Amino acid sequence: MDRIAALNDILTENPKDAFARYGLAMEYSKQGDFDRALAEFAILLENHPDYTADTLWRRKRLCVQKK
C-alpha cells in the first residue's frame, strides 16, 4: 500500500488525526500536487488551529510558491 492510501485509511477512521493529515499534505506536496497539499493543510488548521503554526505556514508558502 502506498503512503497516500495508508494515510487516507487512517483519516477514514479518524478524520481529525493531525499527524496523518500533515503527512498526507506532505505526500501531495512531494508529488507536486500543491492544490491538494494546500487543501489538506487547510483542513489540518481548521481542526487544529494551534498545530505548529510556523511549520505549517512555511510548508503552505512553499506550496504556493511552487504553483
XYZ file of C-alpha atoms in Angstrom, residues 33-56:
24
model
C 0.127 18.235 -6.244
C 0.195 21.574 -4.465
C -3.542 22.264 -4.677
C -4.306 19.059 -2.791
C -1.471 19.734 -0.347
C -2.862 23.191 0.406
C -6.339 21.731 0.853
C -5.013 19.206 3.391
C -3.103 21.926 5.257
C -6.320 23.980 5.397
C -8.251 21.037 6.868
C -5.473 20.481 9.390
C -5.537 24.114 10.522
C -9.332 24.104 10.665
C -9.310 21.120 13.044
C -6.106 22.030 14.909
C -5.556 25.803 14.813
C -2.699 25.506 17.299
C -0.835 22.852 15.260
C 2.734 24.063 14.926
C 1.655 27.154 13.058
C 5.134 28.231 11.988
C 5.888 24.906 10.319
C 2.531 24.854 8.550
